[in-house]
Coordinates of C-alpha atoms in Angstrom, one line a residue:
M1 CA -13.7 -76.1 81.7
A2 CA -11.3 -78.8 79.6
K3 CA -8.6 -79.9 79.8
G4 CA -5.9 -78.0 77.2
E5 CA -8.2 -75.4 77.6
R6 CA -7.3 -71.5 77.5
L7 CA -8.5 -68.2 79.3
A8 CA -9.0 -65.2 77.2
R9 CA -6.7 -62.9 77.0
T10 CA -9.2 -59.5 78.2
R11 CA -8.6 -56.5 76.4
T12 CA -9.6 -53.1 77.9
T13 CA -9.6 -49.9 76.1
K14 CA -7.9 -48.6 78.9
K15 CA -4.8 -51.1 78.0
L16 CA -4.6 -50.6 74.9
A17 CA -4.1 -47.0 75.6
Q18 CA -1.1 -47.4 78.0
R19 CA 0.2 -49.1 74.2
I20 CA -0.2 -45.8 72.7
D21 CA 3.6 -42.5 72.7
L22 CA 1.7 -39.6 73.9
N23 CA 5.3 -38.1 73.2
Y24 CA 4.7 -38.7 70.0
F25 CA 4.5 -35.4 68.0
K26 CA 7.6 -34.3 69.7
R27 CA 10.0 -36.4 68.5
P28 CA 11.1 -34.8 65.0
T29 CA 10.5 -36.8 61.4
P30 CA 12.2 -36.0 57.7
L31 CA 8.7 -34.6 57.2
K32 CA 8.7 -32.4 59.8
R33 CA 12.0 -31.2 59.8
A34 CA 11.5 -29.9 56.0
R35 CA 8.3 -28.3 56.5
F36 CA 10.6 -26.1 59.6
W37 CA 13.3 -25.5 56.6
L38 CA 11.2 -24.0 54.5
S39 CA 8.5 -22.0 56.4
L40 CA 11.5 -20.7 58.1
L41 CA 13.8 -20.4 54.5
L42 CA 11.2 -19.0 52.0
P43 CA 10.5 -16.0 53.9
L44 CA 13.5 -14.9 54.1
L45 CA 14.3 -15.7 50.5
A46 CA 11.5 -13.7 49.3
L47 CA 12.5 -10.5 51.3
V48 CA 15.7 -11.1 49.8
W49 CA 14.2 -10.8 46.2
I50 CA 12.8 -7.7 47.3
A51 CA 15.6 -6.1 49.0
E52 CA 18.0 -7.7 46.3
R53 CA 15.4 -6.0 43.7
T54 CA 15.1 -2.7 45.2
L55 CA 18.3 -2.1 45.2
S56 CA 18.8 -3.1 41.5
K57 CA 15.6 -0.7 40.9
D58 CA 14.1 -3.3 39.9
S59 CA 9.7 -2.3 39.6
R60 CA 8.5 -5.2 37.5
V61 CA 7.6 -6.7 41.2
Y62 CA 4.6 -4.3 41.4
S63 CA 3.7 -4.2 37.6
S64 CA 0.7 -5.7 36.1
G65 CA 2.6 -7.6 33.0
R66 CA 4.9 -7.2 30.6
L67 CA 5.3 -4.4 28.3
S68 CA 4.3 -4.4 24.4
Q69 CA 7.3 -5.6 21.8
A70 CA 7.9 -1.2 21.1
H71 CA 8.1 -0.8 25.1
A72 CA 10.1 -3.8 26.1
V73 CA 13.1 -1.6 26.3
L74 CA 11.5 0.3 29.2
E75 CA 10.4 -2.8 31.2
K76 CA 12.4 -2.3 34.4
E77 CA 12.1 1.7 33.9
C78 CA 8.4 2.4 35.3
A79 CA 9.2 6.0 36.2
A80 CA 9.5 6.1 31.9
C81 CA 6.2 6.6 32.1
H82 CA 4.2 6.4 35.4
V83 CA 5.4 9.4 36.7
Q84 CA 6.1 9.2 40.7
Q85 CA 4.8 10.9 43.2
A86 CA 5.3 10.6 47.1
G87 CA 7.6 7.8 46.7
A88 CA 4.7 6.2 45.0
F89 CA 3.6 5.5 40.9
S90 CA 1.2 6.5 39.3
A91 CA -1.4 3.9 38.5
K92 CA -1.1 5.8 35.5
A93 CA 0.6 6.8 32.9
A94 CA 0.2 9.9 31.1
D95 CA -0.1 11.5 27.7
T96 CA 2.8 13.8 28.8
A97 CA 4.8 10.6 29.5
C98 CA 3.5 9.7 26.4
L99 CA 4.4 12.8 24.1
D100 CA 7.7 13.1 25.7
C101 CA 8.6 9.7 22.8
H102 CA 6.5 10.3 19.9
D103 CA 4.6 12.5 19.0
G104 CA 0.5 11.4 18.9
P105 CA -0.9 14.2 16.6
V106 CA -5.1 14.2 17.8
H107 CA -8.0 12.8 15.1
H108 CA -8.3 15.1 11.6
A109 CA -11.8 16.8 12.6
S110 CA -11.3 19.6 15.1
R111 CA -14.4 18.6 16.5
I112 CA -13.8 15.4 17.8
A113 CA -11.9 15.6 21.2
A114 CA -9.0 14.2 21.8
L115 CA -8.4 11.4 23.4
N116 CA -6.3 10.0 26.2
C117 CA -3.4 8.3 24.8
A118 CA -3.8 5.1 27.5
S119 CA -7.4 5.3 26.6
C120 CA -6.7 3.1 22.8
H121 CA -3.0 1.8 23.4
A122 CA -3.5 0.1 27.0
E123 CA -0.2 -1.0 28.4
H124 CA 0.7 -4.9 30.1
R125 CA -0.7 -6.8 28.1
G126 CA 2.1 -8.8 26.2
R127 CA 3.7 -8.4 23.8
I128 CA 1.1 -7.0 21.3
N129 CA 1.5 -4.6 19.1
L130 CA 0.1 -1.6 21.1
A131 CA -1.0 0.3 17.5
A132 CA -3.8 -2.0 17.7
A133 CA -6.6 -0.7 18.9
S134 CA -9.2 -2.1 20.2
N135 CA -12.7 -1.8 17.9
Q136 CA -14.4 -0.9 21.5
A137 CA -12.4 2.5 21.2
C138 CA -13.3 3.4 17.5
A139 CA -16.7 3.1 18.1
E140 CA -17.1 5.1 20.5
C141 CA -17.7 8.3 18.2
H142 CA -18.2 5.7 15.1
M143 CA -21.4 4.0 16.2
D144 CA -23.1 7.4 16.8
L145 CA -21.0 9.9 14.7
K146 CA -23.8 12.0 13.9
A147 CA -23.9 12.9 17.7
S148 CA -19.9 14.7 17.6
R149 CA -20.2 15.6 13.9
G150 CA -23.7 16.0 12.8
D151 CA -22.9 17.5 8.9
T152 CA -20.5 14.1 8.7
Q153 CA -20.6 13.4 5.1
Y154 CA -19.3 9.5 6.0
A155 CA -21.0 6.6 6.9
S156 CA -22.9 6.9 11.0
H157 CA -23.2 3.7 12.7
I158 CA -20.2 1.7 12.4
N159 CA -19.4 -1.0 14.7
S160 CA -17.0 -3.0 13.1
F161 CA -16.2 -4.0 10.0
E162 CA -18.5 -6.6 9.7
D163 CA -21.4 -4.2 11.9
G164 CA -21.9 -1.4 9.7
H165 CA -19.4 -1.6 7.5
P166 CA -20.5 0.1 3.4
E167 CA -18.8 -0.7 0.6
F168 CA -16.2 1.1 -0.5
A169 CA -16.5 4.4 -1.2
A170 CA -14.2 4.0 -4.8
L171 CA -16.6 1.4 -5.9
H172 CA -19.8 3.7 -4.6
S173 CA -22.9 4.1 -7.1
V174 CA -23.8 7.6 -7.9
A175 CA -27.1 8.8 -9.3
G176 CA -27.9 5.5 -9.4
K177 CA -24.3 5.0 -12.0
N178 CA -21.8 1.8 -11.5
A179 CA -18.4 4.1 -10.3
R180 CA -16.1 4.4 -13.0
D181 CA -12.3 5.5 -13.6
P182 CA -11.9 8.5 -14.6
G183 CA -8.5 7.7 -16.5
T184 CA -8.5 8.6 -19.8
I185 CA -6.2 5.5 -21.3
K186 CA -7.7 2.9 -23.0
L187 CA -7.2 -0.7 -22.5
N188 CA -9.3 -4.1 -22.3
H189 CA -8.0 -6.0 -19.2
A190 CA -10.7 -9.0 -21.0
L191 CA -8.4 -9.4 -24.1
H192 CA -5.6 -8.8 -23.3
M193 CA -5.5 -12.0 -20.3
K194 CA -6.2 -14.3 -23.1
L195 CA -3.9 -15.0 -25.7
I196 CA -3.1 -12.3 -27.6
R197 CA -1.0 -11.1 -30.7
R198 CA 2.4 -9.9 -29.4
G199 CA 2.7 -6.7 -32.5
P200 CA 1.4 -6.6 -35.7
N201 CA 3.6 -9.6 -37.1
G202 CA 4.3 -11.7 -33.0
P203 CA 3.0 -14.9 -32.1
N204 CA 0.3 -15.2 -30.1
V205 CA 1.6 -14.9 -25.5
Q206 CA 0.1 -15.6 -22.5
L207 CA 0.3 -12.4 -20.8
D208 CA 0.1 -12.1 -16.7
C209 CA -1.1 -9.5 -14.6
G210 CA 2.8 -9.7 -13.0
N211 CA 4.3 -8.3 -16.6
C212 CA 2.1 -5.1 -16.2
H213 CA 1.3 -4.7 -12.7
R214 CA 4.3 -4.6 -10.3
P215 CA 5.0 -2.8 -6.9
T216 CA 7.4 0.2 -6.7
A217 CA 9.6 -0.6 -4.5
V218 CA 10.0 -4.6 -7.1
D219 CA 12.0 -3.7 -10.1
A220 CA 9.4 -3.9 -13.2
D221 CA 9.1 -7.1 -15.5
L222 CA 11.0 -6.6 -18.6
T223 CA 9.7 -9.1 -20.9
Y224 CA 7.4 -6.9 -22.9
S225 CA 10.0 -3.7 -22.4
D226 CA 12.0 -2.1 -25.3
P227 CA 15.1 -0.8 -24.2
R228 CA 15.5 2.6 -26.2
Y229 CA 12.0 3.9 -24.8
R230 CA 13.3 2.6 -20.7
S231 CA 16.2 5.2 -21.5
A232 CA 14.5 8.4 -23.2
A233 CA 13.5 10.8 -21.2
A234 CA 10.1 12.5 -21.4
S235 CA 8.5 16.3 -21.5
H236 CA 5.7 15.0 -19.1
K237 CA 4.5 16.1 -15.4
D238 CA 3.8 13.8 -13.4
S239 CA 0.6 15.9 -13.7
D240 CA -0.3 14.8 -16.7
E241 CA -0.2 11.1 -15.7
F242 CA -1.1 10.8 -12.5
F243 CA -5.1 12.0 -10.8
S244 CA -4.7 14.3 -7.9
I245 CA -5.8 12.9 -4.7
R246 CA -7.8 16.0 -2.4
T247 CA -5.7 17.0 1.0
G248 CA -6.8 15.7 3.6
R249 CA -6.7 12.4 4.2
L250 CA -5.1 11.2 7.7
R251 CA -1.4 9.6 5.6
P252 CA 0.1 6.7 7.2
P253 CA 2.4 6.7 10.9
K254 CA 5.2 5.6 8.6
P255 CA 7.1 6.5 5.0
M256 CA 6.2 4.2 2.8
G257 CA 8.3 0.8 3.0
G258 CA 7.3 0.8 -1.3
R259 CA 5.3 -2.5 -1.7
E260 CA 2.5 -2.2 -0.4
L261 CA 1.3 0.0 -3.4
M262 CA 1.4 -0.9 -7.6
A263 CA 3.3 1.3 -9.6
A264 CA 2.0 3.7 -12.3
V265 CA 2.3 1.3 -15.2
K266 CA 5.1 2.2 -17.8
F267 CA 4.3 2.2 -21.6
A268 CA 8.2 1.7 -21.5
N269 CA 8.8 -1.3 -19.4
A270 CA 4.8 -3.4 -20.4
C271 CA 3.7 -1.8 -23.4
A272 CA 6.8 -1.2 -25.9
A273 CA 7.7 -4.2 -27.5
C274 CA 3.8 -4.9 -28.3
H275 CA 2.4 -1.8 -29.4
L276 CA 5.0 -0.1 -31.9
L277 CA 5.3 3.3 -32.4
T278 CA 6.3 3.3 -36.3
F279 CA 5.2 5.6 -38.9
D280 CA 6.9 5.0 -41.5
K281 CA 8.7 1.9 -43.8
R282 CA 11.9 3.9 -44.4
F283 CA 12.8 3.9 -40.1
D284 CA 12.8 1.3 -38.2
E285 CA 12.7 3.6 -35.3
G286 CA 8.9 4.4 -33.5
V287 CA 7.9 7.6 -32.1
P288 CA 8.8 8.9 -29.0
H289 CA 5.7 7.6 -26.3
D290 CA 5.4 11.9 -25.4
K291 CA 3.3 14.5 -26.4
P292 CA 2.1 15.1 -29.9
E293 CA 4.6 18.7 -30.3
V294 CA 7.6 16.7 -29.2
I295 CA 6.5 13.3 -31.8
H296 CA 6.0 16.2 -34.4
A297 CA 9.3 18.0 -33.6
F298 CA 11.2 14.8 -33.9
L299 CA 9.5 13.9 -37.2
L300 CA 10.7 17.1 -38.5
K301 CA 13.8 16.1 -38.0
E302 CA 14.0 12.5 -39.1
F303 CA 12.9 13.5 -42.5
R304 CA 15.1 15.9 -42.9
R305 CA 17.8 13.9 -42.0
Y306 CA 16.0 11.5 -44.1
V307 CA 16.2 13.9 -47.5
A308 CA 19.9 15.3 -47.2
A309 CA 20.5 11.5 -47.4
H310 CA 18.6 10.5 -49.6
P311 CA 17.6 13.9 -52.4
A312 CA 16.5 11.9 -54.8
D313 CA 13.5 10.3 -53.2
V314 CA 12.1 14.4 -53.7
R315 CA 10.9 12.6 -57.2
V316 CA 7.0 11.3 -55.2
T317 CA 6.3 9.2 -57.7
R318 CA 2.1 8.2 -57.0
D319 CA 0.5 4.8 -55.8
P320 CA -1.4 3.4 -57.8
N321 CA -2.9 1.5 -54.7
R322 CA -3.8 4.2 -52.1
G323 CA -6.6 6.6 -54.5
L324 CA -8.9 7.3 -52.1
T325 CA -13.0 6.8 -53.8
G326 CA -14.0 10.6 -54.2
K327 CA -10.7 12.1 -53.4
P328 CA -8.9 14.0 -56.5
L329 CA -5.6 12.2 -57.4
S330 CA -2.0 13.7 -57.1
P331 CA -0.4 14.2 -60.8
D332 CA 1.7 10.7 -61.6
V333 CA 4.8 11.9 -60.3
R334 CA 5.4 15.4 -58.3
V335 CA 9.8 17.0 -58.4
L336 CA 9.1 18.0 -54.7
T337 CA 11.6 20.2 -53.0
P338 CA 13.0 18.9 -49.6
A339 CA 11.5 20.9 -47.5
Q340 CA 7.3 20.3 -49.0
W341 CA 8.8 16.6 -49.0
V342 CA 9.1 16.9 -45.3
V343 CA 6.5 17.8 -45.0
E344 CA 3.7 15.9 -46.6
R345 CA 6.0 12.9 -45.1
T346 CA 5.4 14.6 -41.6
A347 CA 1.7 14.8 -42.4
D348 CA 1.2 12.0 -43.4
A349 CA 3.2 10.2 -40.7
E350 CA 1.0 12.8 -38.3
E351 CA -2.0 10.9 -39.4
L352 CA -1.3 7.8 -39.0
L353 CA -0.5 8.3 -35.7
W354 CA -3.0 10.2 -34.5
R355 CA -6.3 8.0 -36.5
K356 CA -4.5 4.4 -35.6
T357 CA -1.6 3.9 -33.4
C358 CA -1.8 6.7 -30.6
K359 CA -5.9 7.0 -30.5
Q360 CA -5.6 2.5 -29.9
C361 CA -4.5 4.0 -26.6
H362 CA -4.7 7.4 -25.6
T363 CA -8.3 9.8 -26.0
L364 CA -7.3 12.8 -28.2
D365 CA -9.7 15.3 -28.4
S366 CA -10.4 18.7 -30.6
P367 CA -6.9 20.9 -31.0
E368 CA -8.4 23.6 -30.3
K369 CA -8.4 22.5 -26.6
S370 CA -4.6 22.9 -27.1
P371 CA -2.7 25.8 -26.1
R372 CA 0.6 24.9 -28.4
A373 CA -2.3 23.7 -31.4
L374 CA -0.3 25.5 -34.4
I375 CA 3.2 24.9 -34.8
P376 CA 5.9 25.9 -38.1
S377 CA 5.2 22.7 -40.4
S378 CA 8.1 23.5 -42.4
I379 CA 12.2 22.6 -41.0
S380 CA 14.1 26.0 -42.3
E381 CA 10.4 28.2 -41.0
M382 CA 11.2 26.3 -37.3
E383 CA 14.4 27.7 -37.5
S384 CA 14.4 31.0 -38.1
G385 CA 11.3 31.9 -36.4
A386 CA 9.8 32.9 -39.5
T387 CA 6.4 34.2 -39.1
S388 CA 5.2 33.7 -42.4
A389 CA 2.1 32.4 -44.2
A390 CA 3.4 29.5 -44.8
P391 CA 1.3 26.5 -43.5
K392 CA 1.2 24.9 -39.7
A393 CA 0.8 22.0 -38.6
I394 CA -2.4 21.7 -36.0
L395 CA -1.5 18.9 -33.0
P396 CA -4.5 16.9 -31.4
Y397 CA -4.9 18.1 -27.9
L398 CA -4.2 14.7 -25.5
E399 CA -6.7 14.4 -22.3
A400 CA -4.5 13.8 -19.2
A401 CA -4.2 10.2 -18.6
N402 CA -5.3 10.5 -14.4
V403 CA -4.0 7.1 -13.4
I404 CA -5.0 7.1 -9.6
L405 CA -2.5 5.7 -7.3
W406 CA -4.1 5.4 -4.5
W407 CA -7.9 4.1 -5.3
M408 CA -8.3 4.4 -1.0
P409 CA -7.0 7.3 0.4
H410 CA -9.0 6.8 3.2
A411 CA -7.2 3.6 4.2
R412 CA -3.7 1.6 4.4
F413 CA -3.6 -1.3 1.9
D414 CA -0.2 -4.0 1.4
H415 CA 0.1 -6.1 -1.5
E416 CA 3.5 -7.4 0.0
A417 CA 0.4 -9.1 2.7
H418 CA -1.0 -10.5 0.3
T419 CA 1.4 -12.5 -2.6
G420 CA 0.0 -15.2 -1.3
F421 CA -2.8 -15.0 -3.6
T422 CA -3.3 -15.1 -7.5
C423 CA -4.4 -11.6 -8.3
V424 CA -7.7 -12.5 -10.1
S425 CA -8.6 -14.0 -6.4
C426 CA -9.3 -10.2 -5.3
H427 CA -9.3 -8.5 -9.1
A428 CA -11.8 -11.1 -10.6
K429 CA -13.3 -8.1 -12.5
A430 CA -10.1 -7.7 -14.7
L431 CA -11.2 -11.1 -16.2
T432 CA -14.2 -10.0 -17.7
S433 CA -13.6 -6.2 -18.2
T434 CA -13.8 -4.9 -22.1
E435 CA -13.5 -1.2 -20.7
S436 CA -10.9 0.9 -19.1
S437 CA -13.7 3.2 -17.0
D438 CA -14.3 0.0 -14.8
V439 CA -13.1 -0.2 -11.4
L440 CA -11.2 -3.8 -10.9
L441 CA -11.2 -3.5 -7.6
P442 CA -12.4 -6.2 -4.8
G443 CA -15.9 -5.4 -3.0
I444 CA -15.7 -5.1 0.8
E445 CA -17.6 -9.0 0.9
T446 CA -14.3 -9.9 -1.0
C447 CA -12.6 -9.2 1.5
K448 CA -14.6 -10.7 4.7
K449 CA -14.3 -14.0 2.9
C450 CA -10.3 -13.6 5.1
H451 CA -10.6 -11.0 6.8
A452 CA -13.3 -11.6 10.0
P453 CA -13.1 -12.4 14.6
G454 CA -12.5 -16.0 15.1
P455 CA -8.8 -17.4 15.4
E456 CA -9.5 -19.8 11.7
H457 CA -9.4 -15.7 10.1
A458 CA -7.2 -12.7 9.6
E459 CA -7.8 -10.0 11.3
S460 CA -10.3 -7.7 11.1
R461 CA -10.2 -4.9 13.7
C462 CA -10.4 -1.1 12.0
S463 CA -7.1 -0.3 12.7
E464 CA -6.3 -3.0 10.3
C465 CA -6.6 -0.4 8.0
H466 CA -7.8 3.0 9.3
T467 CA -5.5 5.0 11.5
Y468 CA -6.3 8.0 14.0
H469 CA -3.8 10.5 14.3
D470 CA -3.4 12.9 11.5
W471 CA 0.3 12.6 11.1
S472 CA 0.9 15.5 8.8
K473 CA 0.5 17.4 11.7
R474 CA 3.5 14.9 13.4
K475 CA 5.6 17.8 15.2
E476 CA 9.3 15.9 16.0
V477 CA 10.4 15.1 19.9
T478 CA 14.2 16.2 21.4
P479 CA 15.2 12.6 22.2
K480 CA 15.6 11.5 25.9
F481 CA 16.8 8.7 27.1
A482 CA 20.3 7.4 26.8
L483 CA 21.8 3.9 25.7
P484 CA 23.8 3.7 29.4
A485 CA 21.2 4.6 31.4
L486 CA 18.8 2.1 30.2
R487 CA 21.9 -1.1 30.2
S488 CA 22.0 0.2 33.6
G489 CA 18.3 -2.0 34.0
G490 CA 20.5 -4.9 32.5
H491 CA 18.7 -3.9 28.7

């Protein structure tokens, strides 16, 4: 061995093991202490929490999830829906529990079996709209409607709005002919959508859909109204104007808010400023917008009042410019009695009204259809009730307007939800319609542009437009809950 060299130290496994403290796991450390206290405190806290929930009678710990918006106030009151039996709650809410608070009348067709409430309205799915049932619930019957109701008149294979739903009934063709509006009021939409003259001598104006069409709860646009007609009382009834909807339709579950459907267009609000009902150059005002017999009585009254104030007018000079070819000429000058003058002027005014003014918008038929076709033509006869052989005024028969207010009686639609879209976006046919018989409703393909499956589209489930329950048969229920009882649960 060379000088200065050292012997190498021998390191064996045994010597290395002797350096290890075999009791290291017994020494406390911060991590061990934390683990010990957590394992002790967490179960204890859980027991305390369960005990506190039990003492406060809060059963949400056993709940499958949060309740819907309508039932959120009952979130701590499990017994309100789930019947308690032998110290435990039933798994499903019974129909009787639902009917304790609100009625749910069955489907309008008696041959369709009534379903359990929970079959369509499943709870504990969060703050959802519970009335919005799934398409599968509707398709249980409507995917093969003939199987449950063989004589159905409706489409028998509908799975969803996108799959199998037919065109809207109001647009169905009949015997190969397009659907027609039964209304008798003559209106050229295409003409009114362009620049049009306001009255006989007025300026050209551009009408907007909202000038005539407004939801029922919205104040009418009075741009083209006449205050005199708006304040006047009319003798006609709703049955003379509106087309009656047959019974048997499903009503909405709650009253309409007034912004869902469009109100009927009123002459006084939308037409009177342009369509003047003047009848004689001697008067500035027009005749009432009413039945022919009311107009006739008005004319007699006004002409009688006028001739009393202008007695010289009974001397009538023939107007050479009013002679008609083939018609015998009257004498150059005639002196009439006041009653004769009134009768002649009334006849002239009515000829203008029936043949031109009123006929421009209304359907006037032969007088034989009118139960009041023959009425007194003179003032004296009208006042005295005499039944002489004096000539009678023959009035035309005015067809009922038959205005349809509810085009889809088996569905619901809300214009309020569509206020962000222009009218012609959906009612594009109004731009080209020249006949009042045209049905201007949008077709189903127009609705499908927005209402379709997927997060980028509007809701398209059956419940969006249709209701299941026949709410015309609903029954009022006796209130069950008291506010103090709900407040005891923390509400």
